[in-house]
Short mmCIF file of C-alpha atoms and ligand atoms in Angstrom, two decimals:
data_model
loop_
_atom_site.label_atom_id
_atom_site.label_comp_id
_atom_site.label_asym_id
_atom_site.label_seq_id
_atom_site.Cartn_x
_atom_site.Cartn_y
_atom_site.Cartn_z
CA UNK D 248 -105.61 22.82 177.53
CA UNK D 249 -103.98 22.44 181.06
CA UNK D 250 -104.98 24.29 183.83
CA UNK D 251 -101.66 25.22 186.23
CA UNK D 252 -101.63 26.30 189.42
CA UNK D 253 -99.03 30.00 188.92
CA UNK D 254 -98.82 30.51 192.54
CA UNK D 255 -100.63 31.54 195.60
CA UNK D 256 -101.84 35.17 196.76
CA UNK D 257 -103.50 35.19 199.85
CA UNK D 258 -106.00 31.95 199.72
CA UNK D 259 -106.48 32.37 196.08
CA UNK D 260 -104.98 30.74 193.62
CA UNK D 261 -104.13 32.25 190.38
CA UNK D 262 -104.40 29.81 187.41
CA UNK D 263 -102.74 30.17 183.49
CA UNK D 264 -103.67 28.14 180.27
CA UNK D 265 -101.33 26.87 178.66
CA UNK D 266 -101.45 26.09 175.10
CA UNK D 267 -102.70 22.39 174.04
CA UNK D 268 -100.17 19.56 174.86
CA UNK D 269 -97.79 22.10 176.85
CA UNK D 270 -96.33 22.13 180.28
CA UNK D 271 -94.72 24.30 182.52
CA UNK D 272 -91.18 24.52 183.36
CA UNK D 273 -88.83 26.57 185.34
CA UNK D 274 -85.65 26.45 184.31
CA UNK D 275 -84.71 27.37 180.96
CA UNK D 276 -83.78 24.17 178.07
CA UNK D 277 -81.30 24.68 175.82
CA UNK D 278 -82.33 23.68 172.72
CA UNK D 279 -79.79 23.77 169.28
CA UNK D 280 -79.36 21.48 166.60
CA UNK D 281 -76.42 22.10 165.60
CA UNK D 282 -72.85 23.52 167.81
CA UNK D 283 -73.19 26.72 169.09
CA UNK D 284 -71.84 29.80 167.09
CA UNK D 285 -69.63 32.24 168.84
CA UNK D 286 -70.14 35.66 167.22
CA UNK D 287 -68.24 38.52 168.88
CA UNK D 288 -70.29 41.32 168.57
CA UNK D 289 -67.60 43.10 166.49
CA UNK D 290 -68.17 40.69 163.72
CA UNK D 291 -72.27 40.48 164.45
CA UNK D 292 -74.12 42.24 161.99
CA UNK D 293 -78.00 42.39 161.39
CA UNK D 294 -78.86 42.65 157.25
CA UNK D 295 -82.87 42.95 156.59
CA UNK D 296 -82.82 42.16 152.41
CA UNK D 297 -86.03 43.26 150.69
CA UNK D 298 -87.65 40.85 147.51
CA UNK D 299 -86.15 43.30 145.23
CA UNK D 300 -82.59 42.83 147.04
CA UNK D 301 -81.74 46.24 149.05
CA UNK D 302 -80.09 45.36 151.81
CA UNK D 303 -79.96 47.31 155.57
CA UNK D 304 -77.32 46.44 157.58
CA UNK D 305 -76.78 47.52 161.41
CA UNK D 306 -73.35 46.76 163.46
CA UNK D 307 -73.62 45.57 166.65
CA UNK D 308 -73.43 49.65 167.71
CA UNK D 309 -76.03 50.66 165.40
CA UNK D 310 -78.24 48.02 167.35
CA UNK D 311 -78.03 49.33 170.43
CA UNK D 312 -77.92 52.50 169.64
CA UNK D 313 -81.62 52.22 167.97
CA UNK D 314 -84.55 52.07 170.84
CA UNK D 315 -85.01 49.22 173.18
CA UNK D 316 -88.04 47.38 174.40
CA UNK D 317 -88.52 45.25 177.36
CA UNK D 318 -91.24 42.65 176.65
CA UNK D 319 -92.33 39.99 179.32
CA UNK D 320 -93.46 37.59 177.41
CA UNK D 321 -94.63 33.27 177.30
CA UNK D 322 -92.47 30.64 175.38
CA UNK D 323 -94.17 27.58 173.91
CA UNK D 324 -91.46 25.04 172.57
CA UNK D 325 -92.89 22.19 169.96
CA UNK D 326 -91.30 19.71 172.00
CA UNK D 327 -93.83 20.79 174.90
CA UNK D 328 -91.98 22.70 177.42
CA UNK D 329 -93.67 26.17 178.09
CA UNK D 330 -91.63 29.20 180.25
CA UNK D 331 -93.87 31.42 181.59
CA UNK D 332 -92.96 35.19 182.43
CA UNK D 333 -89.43 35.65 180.71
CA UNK D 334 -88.32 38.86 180.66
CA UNK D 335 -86.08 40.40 177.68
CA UNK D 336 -84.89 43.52 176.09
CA UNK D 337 -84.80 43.69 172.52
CA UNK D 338 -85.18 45.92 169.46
CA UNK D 339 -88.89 45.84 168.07
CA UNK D 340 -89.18 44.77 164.14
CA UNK D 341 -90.94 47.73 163.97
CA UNK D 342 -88.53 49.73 164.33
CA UNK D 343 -85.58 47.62 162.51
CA UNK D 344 -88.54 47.89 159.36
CA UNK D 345 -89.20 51.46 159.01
CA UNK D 346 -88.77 52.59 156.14
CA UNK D 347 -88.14 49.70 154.49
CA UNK D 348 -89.60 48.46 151.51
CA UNK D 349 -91.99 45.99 152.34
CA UNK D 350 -92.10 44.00 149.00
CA UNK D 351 -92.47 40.74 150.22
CA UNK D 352 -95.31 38.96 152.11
CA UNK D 353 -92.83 36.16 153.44
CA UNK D 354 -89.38 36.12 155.70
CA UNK D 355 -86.93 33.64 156.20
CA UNK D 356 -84.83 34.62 159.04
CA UNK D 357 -81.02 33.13 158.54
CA UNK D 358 -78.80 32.69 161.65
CA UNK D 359 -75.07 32.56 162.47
CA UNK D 360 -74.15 28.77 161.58
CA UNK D 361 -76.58 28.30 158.92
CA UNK D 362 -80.31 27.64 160.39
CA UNK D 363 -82.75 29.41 158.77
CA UNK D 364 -86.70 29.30 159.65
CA UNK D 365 -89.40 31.22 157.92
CA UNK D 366 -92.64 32.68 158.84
CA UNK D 367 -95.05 35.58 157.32
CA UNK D 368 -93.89 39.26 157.16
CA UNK D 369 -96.79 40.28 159.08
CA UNK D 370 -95.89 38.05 162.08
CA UNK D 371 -92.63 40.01 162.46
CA UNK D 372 -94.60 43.72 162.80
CA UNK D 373 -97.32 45.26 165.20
CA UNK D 374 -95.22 44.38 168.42
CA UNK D 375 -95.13 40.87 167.71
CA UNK D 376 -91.72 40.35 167.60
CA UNK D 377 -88.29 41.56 168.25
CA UNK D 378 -83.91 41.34 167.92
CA UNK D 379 -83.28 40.65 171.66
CA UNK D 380 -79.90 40.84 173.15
CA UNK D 381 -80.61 40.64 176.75
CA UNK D 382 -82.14 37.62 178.83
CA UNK D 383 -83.62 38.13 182.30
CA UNK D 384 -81.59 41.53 183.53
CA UNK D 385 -78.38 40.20 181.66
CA UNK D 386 -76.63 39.69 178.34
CA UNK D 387 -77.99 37.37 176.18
CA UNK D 388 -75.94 33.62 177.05
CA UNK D 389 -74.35 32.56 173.58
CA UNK D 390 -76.20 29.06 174.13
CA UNK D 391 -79.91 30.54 173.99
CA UNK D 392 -78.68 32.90 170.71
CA UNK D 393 -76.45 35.51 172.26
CA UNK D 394 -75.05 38.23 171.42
CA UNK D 395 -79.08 38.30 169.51
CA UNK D 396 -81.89 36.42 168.65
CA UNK D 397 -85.03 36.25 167.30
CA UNK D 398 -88.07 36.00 169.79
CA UNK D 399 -91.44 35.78 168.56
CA UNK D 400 -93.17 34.37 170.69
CA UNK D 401 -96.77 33.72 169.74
CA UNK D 402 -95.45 30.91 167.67
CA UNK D 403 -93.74 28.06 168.18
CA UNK D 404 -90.04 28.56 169.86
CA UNK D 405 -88.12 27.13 166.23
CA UNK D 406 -89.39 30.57 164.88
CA UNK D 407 -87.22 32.46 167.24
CA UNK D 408 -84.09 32.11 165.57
CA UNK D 409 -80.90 32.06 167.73
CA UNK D 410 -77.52 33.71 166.68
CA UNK D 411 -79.85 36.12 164.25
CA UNK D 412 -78.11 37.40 160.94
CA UNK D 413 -80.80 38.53 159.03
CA UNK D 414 -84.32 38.46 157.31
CA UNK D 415 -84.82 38.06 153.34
CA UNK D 416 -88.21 39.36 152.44
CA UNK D 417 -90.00 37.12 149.57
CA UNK D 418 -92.63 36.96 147.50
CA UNK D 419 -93.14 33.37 147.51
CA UNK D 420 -93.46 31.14 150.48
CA UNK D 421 -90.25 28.77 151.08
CA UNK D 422 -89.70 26.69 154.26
CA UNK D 423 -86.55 26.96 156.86
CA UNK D 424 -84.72 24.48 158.03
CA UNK D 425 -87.56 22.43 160.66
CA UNK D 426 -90.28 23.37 158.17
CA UNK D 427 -88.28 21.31 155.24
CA UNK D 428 -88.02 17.96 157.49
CA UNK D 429 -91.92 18.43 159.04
CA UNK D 430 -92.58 21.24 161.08
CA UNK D 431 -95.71 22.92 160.44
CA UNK D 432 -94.62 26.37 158.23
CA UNK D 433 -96.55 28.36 160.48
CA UNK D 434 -96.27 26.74 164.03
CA UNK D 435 -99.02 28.64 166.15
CA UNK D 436 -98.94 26.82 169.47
CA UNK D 437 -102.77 27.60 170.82
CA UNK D 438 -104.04 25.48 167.54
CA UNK D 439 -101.15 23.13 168.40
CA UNK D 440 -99.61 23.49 164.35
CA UNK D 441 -96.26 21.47 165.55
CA UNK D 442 -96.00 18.98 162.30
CA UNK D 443 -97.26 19.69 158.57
CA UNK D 444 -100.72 18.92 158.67
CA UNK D 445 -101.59 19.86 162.15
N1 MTE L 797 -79.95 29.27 165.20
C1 MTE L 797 -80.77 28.44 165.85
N2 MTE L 797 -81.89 28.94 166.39
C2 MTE L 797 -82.74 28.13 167.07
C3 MTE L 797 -82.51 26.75 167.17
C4 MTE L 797 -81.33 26.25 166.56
O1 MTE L 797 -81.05 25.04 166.59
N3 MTE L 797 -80.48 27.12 165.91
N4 MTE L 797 -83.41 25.94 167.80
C5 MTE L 797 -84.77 26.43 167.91
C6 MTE L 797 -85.59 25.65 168.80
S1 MTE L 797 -86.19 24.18 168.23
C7 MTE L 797 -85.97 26.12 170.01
S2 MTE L 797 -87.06 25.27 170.98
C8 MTE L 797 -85.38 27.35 170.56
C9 MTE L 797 -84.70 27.04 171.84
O2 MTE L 797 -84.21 28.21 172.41
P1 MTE L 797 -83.39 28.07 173.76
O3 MTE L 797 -82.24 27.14 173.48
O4 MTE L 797 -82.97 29.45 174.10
O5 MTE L 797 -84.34 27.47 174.76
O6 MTE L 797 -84.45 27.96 169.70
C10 MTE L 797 -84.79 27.89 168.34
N5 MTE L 797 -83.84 28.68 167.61
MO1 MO L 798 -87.90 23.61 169.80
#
């Protein structure tokens, strides 16, 4: 793991680990594999489908309108670039999944311009994970998944799917679009899961 230096208080240093293979950065990459999506927030919508097929939509209103959290939190991308410290406001899972039918132990999350990446329903809940629409005290850019994205950060960046449309709950495993050409299907940075097999 590598040991870097965070910053100085007084004459001590304070020093982070950063998951295997990972370094720090300042700025902020833009990574997207395909052109990015313009989605006015008028025609944004957010649809969580459940195995069985109910669906629960929320406008772009209905978003904001639900409770907001502001998590600080570390970003680990698979091609080795780690952000420390970013700040966000979001919409917890949490909340977006009360009530709802929980009928499936698997999600693939589909996004505005057709990438999809999936992970386990349980990584979404318990504060893990959340529909954030603002970026460091502003709106969310449109290149890093504005007007809302995924973040879920204890995996692997890929899993925090930009230009967010919705979650399908299933019953059966199925991989997104990384996962089908290589990526590891869970992607947990600290055990370094970046390619199938890891
Ligand atoms: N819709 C969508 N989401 C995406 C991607 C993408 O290409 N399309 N790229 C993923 C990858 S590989 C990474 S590392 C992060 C990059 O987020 P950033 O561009 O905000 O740094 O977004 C992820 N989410
Ligand atoms: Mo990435």
């Amino acid at each position: 793991m590598g040991i870097v230096s965070r910053g100085f208080h007084g004459r001590r240093s304070t020093e982070v680990t950063l998951p295997p293979g990972q370094y720090l950065v300042h700025d902020f990459p833009v990574l997207s594999a395909g052109p990015t999506p313009r989605v006015p927030p008028e025609i944004w919508s957010f649809t969580i489908t459940t195995a069985e097929g109910a669906r629960h939509r929320w406008s772009w209103q209905e978003l904001l309108d639900l409770p907001s959290e502001r998590p600080t939190v570390d970003l680990h991308c698979v091609t080795k670039w780690s952000k420390l410290g970013t700040e966000w406001e979001g919409v917890s899972l949490d909340t977006l999944f009360a009530g709802i039918d929980r009928d499936g132990d698997y999600a693939m999350v589909h996004s505005f311009g057709g990438y999809t990446t999936n992970l386990p329903l349980e990584d979404l809940l318990d504060g893990q994970a959340w529909i954030a629409y603002r970026y460091d005290g502003e709106d969310l850019p449109a290149e890093h998944g504005g007007p809302a994205r995924l973040l879920v950060p204890h995996l692997y960046l890929w899993k925090s799917a930009k230009w967010v449309a919705g979650i399908q709950l299933m019953s059966t495993d199925e991989l997104g679009f990384w996962e089908t050409i290589g990526y590891h299907e869970y992607g947990d940075p600290w055990r370094e899961q970046r390619y199938q097999g890891d």
